[in-house]
Coordinates of C-alpha atoms in Angstrom, one line a residue:
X325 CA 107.7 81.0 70.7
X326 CA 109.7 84.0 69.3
X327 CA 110.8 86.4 71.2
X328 CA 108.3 88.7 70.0
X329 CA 105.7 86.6 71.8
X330 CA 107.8 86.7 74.6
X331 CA 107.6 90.7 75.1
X332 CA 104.0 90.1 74.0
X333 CA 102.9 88.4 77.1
X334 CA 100.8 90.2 79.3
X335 CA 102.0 88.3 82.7
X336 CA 103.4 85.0 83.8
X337 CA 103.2 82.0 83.2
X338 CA 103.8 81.8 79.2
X339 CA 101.3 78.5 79.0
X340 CA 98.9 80.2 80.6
X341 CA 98.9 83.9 82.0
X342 CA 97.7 85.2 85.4
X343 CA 96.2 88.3 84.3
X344 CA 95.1 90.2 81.4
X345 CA 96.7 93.3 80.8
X346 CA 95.4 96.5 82.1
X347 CA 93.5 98.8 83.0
X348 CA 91.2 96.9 85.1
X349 CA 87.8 97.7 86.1
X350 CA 85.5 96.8 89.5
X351 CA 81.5 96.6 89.4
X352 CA 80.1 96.2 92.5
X353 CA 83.0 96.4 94.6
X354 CA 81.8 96.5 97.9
X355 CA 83.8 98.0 101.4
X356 CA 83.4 97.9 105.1
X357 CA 86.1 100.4 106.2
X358 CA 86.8 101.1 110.1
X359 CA 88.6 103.6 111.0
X360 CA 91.0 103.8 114.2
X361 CA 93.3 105.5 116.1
X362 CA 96.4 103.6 116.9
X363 CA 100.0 104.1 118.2
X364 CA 102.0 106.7 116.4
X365 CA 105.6 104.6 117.0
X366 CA 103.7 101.6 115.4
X367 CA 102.4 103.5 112.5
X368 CA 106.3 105.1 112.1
X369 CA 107.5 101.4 112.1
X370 CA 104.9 101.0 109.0
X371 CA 105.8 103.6 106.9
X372 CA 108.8 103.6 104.9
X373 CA 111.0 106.6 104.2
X374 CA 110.4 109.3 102.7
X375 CA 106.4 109.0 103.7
X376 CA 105.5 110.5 107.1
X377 CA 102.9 110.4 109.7
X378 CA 100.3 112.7 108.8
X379 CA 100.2 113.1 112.7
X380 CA 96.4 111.9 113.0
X381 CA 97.5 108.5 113.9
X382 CA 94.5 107.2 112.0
X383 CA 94.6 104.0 110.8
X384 CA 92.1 102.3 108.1
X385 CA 91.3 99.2 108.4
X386 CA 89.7 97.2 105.0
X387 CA 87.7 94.7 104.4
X388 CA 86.7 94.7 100.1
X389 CA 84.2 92.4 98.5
X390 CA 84.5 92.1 94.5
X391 CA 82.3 90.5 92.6
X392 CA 82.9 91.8 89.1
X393 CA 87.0 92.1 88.3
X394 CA 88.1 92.5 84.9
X395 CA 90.8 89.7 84.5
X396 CA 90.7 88.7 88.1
X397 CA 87.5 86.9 88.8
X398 CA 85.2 87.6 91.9
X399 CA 87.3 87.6 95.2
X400 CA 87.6 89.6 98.5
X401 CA 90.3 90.9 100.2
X402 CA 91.5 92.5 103.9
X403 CA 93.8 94.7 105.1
X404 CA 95.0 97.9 106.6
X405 CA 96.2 101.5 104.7
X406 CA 97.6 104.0 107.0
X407 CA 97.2 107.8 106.0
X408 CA 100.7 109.6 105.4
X409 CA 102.3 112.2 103.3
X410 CA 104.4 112.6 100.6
X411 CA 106.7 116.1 100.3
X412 CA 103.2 117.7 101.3
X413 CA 100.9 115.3 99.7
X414 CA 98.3 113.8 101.7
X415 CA 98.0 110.1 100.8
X416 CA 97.5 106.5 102.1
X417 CA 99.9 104.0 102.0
X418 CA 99.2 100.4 101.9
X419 CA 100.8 98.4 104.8
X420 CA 99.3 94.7 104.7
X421 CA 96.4 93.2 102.4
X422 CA 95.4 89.5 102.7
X423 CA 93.0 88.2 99.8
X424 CA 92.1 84.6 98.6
X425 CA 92.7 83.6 95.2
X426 CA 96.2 83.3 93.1
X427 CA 95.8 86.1 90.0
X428 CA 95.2 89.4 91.6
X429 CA 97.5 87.8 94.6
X430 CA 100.6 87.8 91.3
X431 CA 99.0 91.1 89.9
X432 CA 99.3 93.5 92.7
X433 CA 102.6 92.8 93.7
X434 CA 104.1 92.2 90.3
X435 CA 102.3 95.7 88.9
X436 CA 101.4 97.7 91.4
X437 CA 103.9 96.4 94.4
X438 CA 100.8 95.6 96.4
X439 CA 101.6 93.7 99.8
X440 CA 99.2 90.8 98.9
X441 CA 99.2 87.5 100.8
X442 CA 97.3 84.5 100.5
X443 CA 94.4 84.1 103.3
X444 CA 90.6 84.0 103.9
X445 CA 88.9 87.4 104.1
X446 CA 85.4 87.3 103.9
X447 CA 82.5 90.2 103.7
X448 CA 79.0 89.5 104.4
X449 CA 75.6 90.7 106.4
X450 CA 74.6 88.3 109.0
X451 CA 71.3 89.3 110.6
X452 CA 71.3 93.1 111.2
X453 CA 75.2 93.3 111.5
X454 CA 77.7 93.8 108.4
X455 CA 80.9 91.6 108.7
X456 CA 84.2 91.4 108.1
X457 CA 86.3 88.9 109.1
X458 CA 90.4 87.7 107.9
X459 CA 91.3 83.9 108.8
X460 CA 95.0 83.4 108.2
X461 CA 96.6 79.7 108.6
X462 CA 92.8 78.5 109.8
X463 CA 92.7 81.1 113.1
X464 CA 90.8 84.3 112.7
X465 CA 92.9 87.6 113.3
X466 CA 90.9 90.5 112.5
X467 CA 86.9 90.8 113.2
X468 CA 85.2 94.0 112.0
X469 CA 81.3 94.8 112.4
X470 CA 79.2 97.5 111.2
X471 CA 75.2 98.2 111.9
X472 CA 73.7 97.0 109.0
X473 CA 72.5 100.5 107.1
X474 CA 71.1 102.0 110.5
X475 CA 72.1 105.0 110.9
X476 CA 73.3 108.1 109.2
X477 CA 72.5 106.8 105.5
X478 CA 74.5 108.9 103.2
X479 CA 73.2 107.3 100.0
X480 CA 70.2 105.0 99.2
X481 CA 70.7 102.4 96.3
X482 CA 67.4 103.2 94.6
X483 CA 68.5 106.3 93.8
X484 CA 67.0 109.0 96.8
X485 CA 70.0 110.9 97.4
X486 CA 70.1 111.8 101.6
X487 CA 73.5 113.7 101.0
X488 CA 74.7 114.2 97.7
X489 CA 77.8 115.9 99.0
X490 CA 79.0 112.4 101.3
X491 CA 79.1 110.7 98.2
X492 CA 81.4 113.4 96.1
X493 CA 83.5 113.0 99.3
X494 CA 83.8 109.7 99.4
X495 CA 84.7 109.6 95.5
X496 CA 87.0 112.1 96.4
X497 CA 88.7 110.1 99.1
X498 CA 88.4 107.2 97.0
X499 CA 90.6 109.2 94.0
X500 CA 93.3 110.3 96.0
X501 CA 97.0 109.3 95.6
X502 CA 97.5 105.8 96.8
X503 CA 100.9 104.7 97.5
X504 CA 102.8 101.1 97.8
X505 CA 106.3 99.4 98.2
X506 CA 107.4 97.9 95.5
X507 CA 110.2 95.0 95.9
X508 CA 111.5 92.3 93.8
X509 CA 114.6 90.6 94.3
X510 CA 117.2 90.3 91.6
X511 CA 118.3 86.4 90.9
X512 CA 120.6 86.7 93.2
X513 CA 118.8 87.8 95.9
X514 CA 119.5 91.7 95.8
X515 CA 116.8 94.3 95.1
X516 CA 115.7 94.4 91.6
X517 CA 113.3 96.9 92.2
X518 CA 113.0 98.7 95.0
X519 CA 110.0 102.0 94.4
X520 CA 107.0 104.1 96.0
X521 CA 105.1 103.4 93.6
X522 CA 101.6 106.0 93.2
X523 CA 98.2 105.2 91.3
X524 CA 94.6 106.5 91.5
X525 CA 91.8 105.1 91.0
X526 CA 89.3 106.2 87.8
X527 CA 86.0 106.6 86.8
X528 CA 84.3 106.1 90.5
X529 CA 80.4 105.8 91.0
X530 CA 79.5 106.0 94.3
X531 CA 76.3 103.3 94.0
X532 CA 75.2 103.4 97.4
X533 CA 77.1 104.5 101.2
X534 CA 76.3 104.3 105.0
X535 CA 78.1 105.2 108.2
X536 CA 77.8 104.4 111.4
X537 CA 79.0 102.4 114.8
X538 CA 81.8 100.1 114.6
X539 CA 83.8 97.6 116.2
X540 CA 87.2 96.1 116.0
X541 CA 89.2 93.3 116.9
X542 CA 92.7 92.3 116.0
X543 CA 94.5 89.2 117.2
X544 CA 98.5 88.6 117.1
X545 CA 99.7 86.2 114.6
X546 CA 103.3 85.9 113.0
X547 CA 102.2 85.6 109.6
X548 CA 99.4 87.9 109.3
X549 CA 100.5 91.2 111.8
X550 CA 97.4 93.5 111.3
X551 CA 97.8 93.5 116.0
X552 CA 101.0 95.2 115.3
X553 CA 98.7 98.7 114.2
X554 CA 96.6 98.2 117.7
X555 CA 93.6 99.4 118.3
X556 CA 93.1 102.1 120.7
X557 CA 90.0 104.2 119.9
X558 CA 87.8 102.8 117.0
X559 CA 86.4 106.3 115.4
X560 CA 83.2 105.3 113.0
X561 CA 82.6 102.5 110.2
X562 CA 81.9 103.3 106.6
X563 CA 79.8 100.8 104.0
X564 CA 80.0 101.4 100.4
X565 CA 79.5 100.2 96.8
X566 CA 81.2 101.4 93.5
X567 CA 82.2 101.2 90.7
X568 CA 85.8 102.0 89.7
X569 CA 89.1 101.7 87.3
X570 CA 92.5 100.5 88.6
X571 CA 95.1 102.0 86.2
X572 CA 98.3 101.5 85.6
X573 CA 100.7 103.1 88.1
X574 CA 104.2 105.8 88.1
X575 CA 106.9 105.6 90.2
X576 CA 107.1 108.3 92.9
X577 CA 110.3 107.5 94.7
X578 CA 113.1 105.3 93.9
X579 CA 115.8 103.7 96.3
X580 CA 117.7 102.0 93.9
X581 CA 120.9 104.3 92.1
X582 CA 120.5 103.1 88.5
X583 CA 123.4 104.3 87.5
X584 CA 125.2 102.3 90.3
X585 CA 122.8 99.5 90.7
X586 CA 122.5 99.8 94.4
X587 CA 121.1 102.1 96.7

């Protein structure tokens, strides 16, 4: 292999890479989002300087089916973004996300700095009740439900539009700056890379959306803290289908003095 190859490679391993590169586009992808109030010194803890509170102490909790991933195969995913700002900015930062299978597990972090672990998330409608559940280590720590498109339809998949303007808000919401830690060690243990890194999603349909009653439940665990954001007022539940593009990101803060090497 010369070294052309080398620089060539779109991702790791050389015998056989993880991903593709880039951009990557979602069909299908399919969300049960619950949103919650928590406690603001938790959601401080969660968010790393400079992002701030936005002072709503509104939490989002996620639950993602996706079918249809360019590169990364059909998998779901879990976890929780907390809304914050950024020198003005409203955005959402990504705390924790827990999915299930190994490529878009190297992906995230290695591209985007997403806080990916391995676990069992799943996504599915059981009788009249959409759910969402994350096992971790074989014990369930998160259980979300929905109604199952009762109440308050916002968008019907056949096409007869209830409230056109929901949807433009909810592509909207979905195209707004969102914002991860990025961190790789150097060989020797020290940061490598140590960045905010931005993106936003691209080319959004909004194929069908719902709101309505929600619950959920979070359980402790060591490995998998979503309890550490606790519940203490669960606000409304939101079910949606789109499609999307995940681009490449930017950098929007960095810790690390590159002319130093440190911080």
């Amino acid at each position: 292999m010369q070294q052309a190859d080398v620089l060539d490679l779109p991702s790791m391993p050389l015998a056989s890479p993880s991903y593709p590169r880039g951009p990557y586009r979602f069909i299908d992808r399919e969300y049960l989002i619950i949103s919650y109030l928590s406690d603001p010194a938790a959601i401080r803890a969660q968010l790393p300087e400079p992002l701030e509170p936005d002072g709503s102490d509104l939490v989002l909790y996620e639950f993602i089916k996706m079918p249809d991933s360019s590169g990364f195969g059909s998998y779901t995913e879990s976890g929780i973004v907390i809304p914050a700002r950024y020198e003005g900015e409203t955005v959402n930062f990504t705390s924790q996300m827990y999915l299930d299978i190994e490529s878009p597990i190297s992906g995230g972090r290695e591209i985007w700095g997403f806080p990916k672990k391995l676990a069992q998330p799943a996504l599915a409608v059981r009788q009249d009740t959409l759910t969402g559940t994350l096992d971790y280590a074989g014990e369930r720590v998160a259980l979300g439900t929905m109604r199952y498109k009762q109440e308050q339809n916002t968008y019907d998949l056949k096409g007869e539009t209830v409230c056109t303007a929901c949807v433009d808000t909810i592509a909207q919401k979905m195209s707004m700056t969102q914002v991860n830690l990025k961190w790789i060690p150097e060989v020797d243990g020290s940061p490598a890379i140590a960045q905010l890194v931005a993106y936003n999603l691209t080319d959004i349909t909004v194929k069908g959306a719902w709101s309505g009653p929600a619950r959920l439940h979070l359980v402790p665990h060591v490995n998998a803290p979503v309890s550490d954001l606790p519940v203490r007022e669960t606000i409304a539940g939101m079910h949606f289908v789109a499609d999307l593009t995940l681009p490449y990101g930017r950098i929007l803060y960095e810790y690390l003095d590159r002319s130093a090497g440190r911080a």
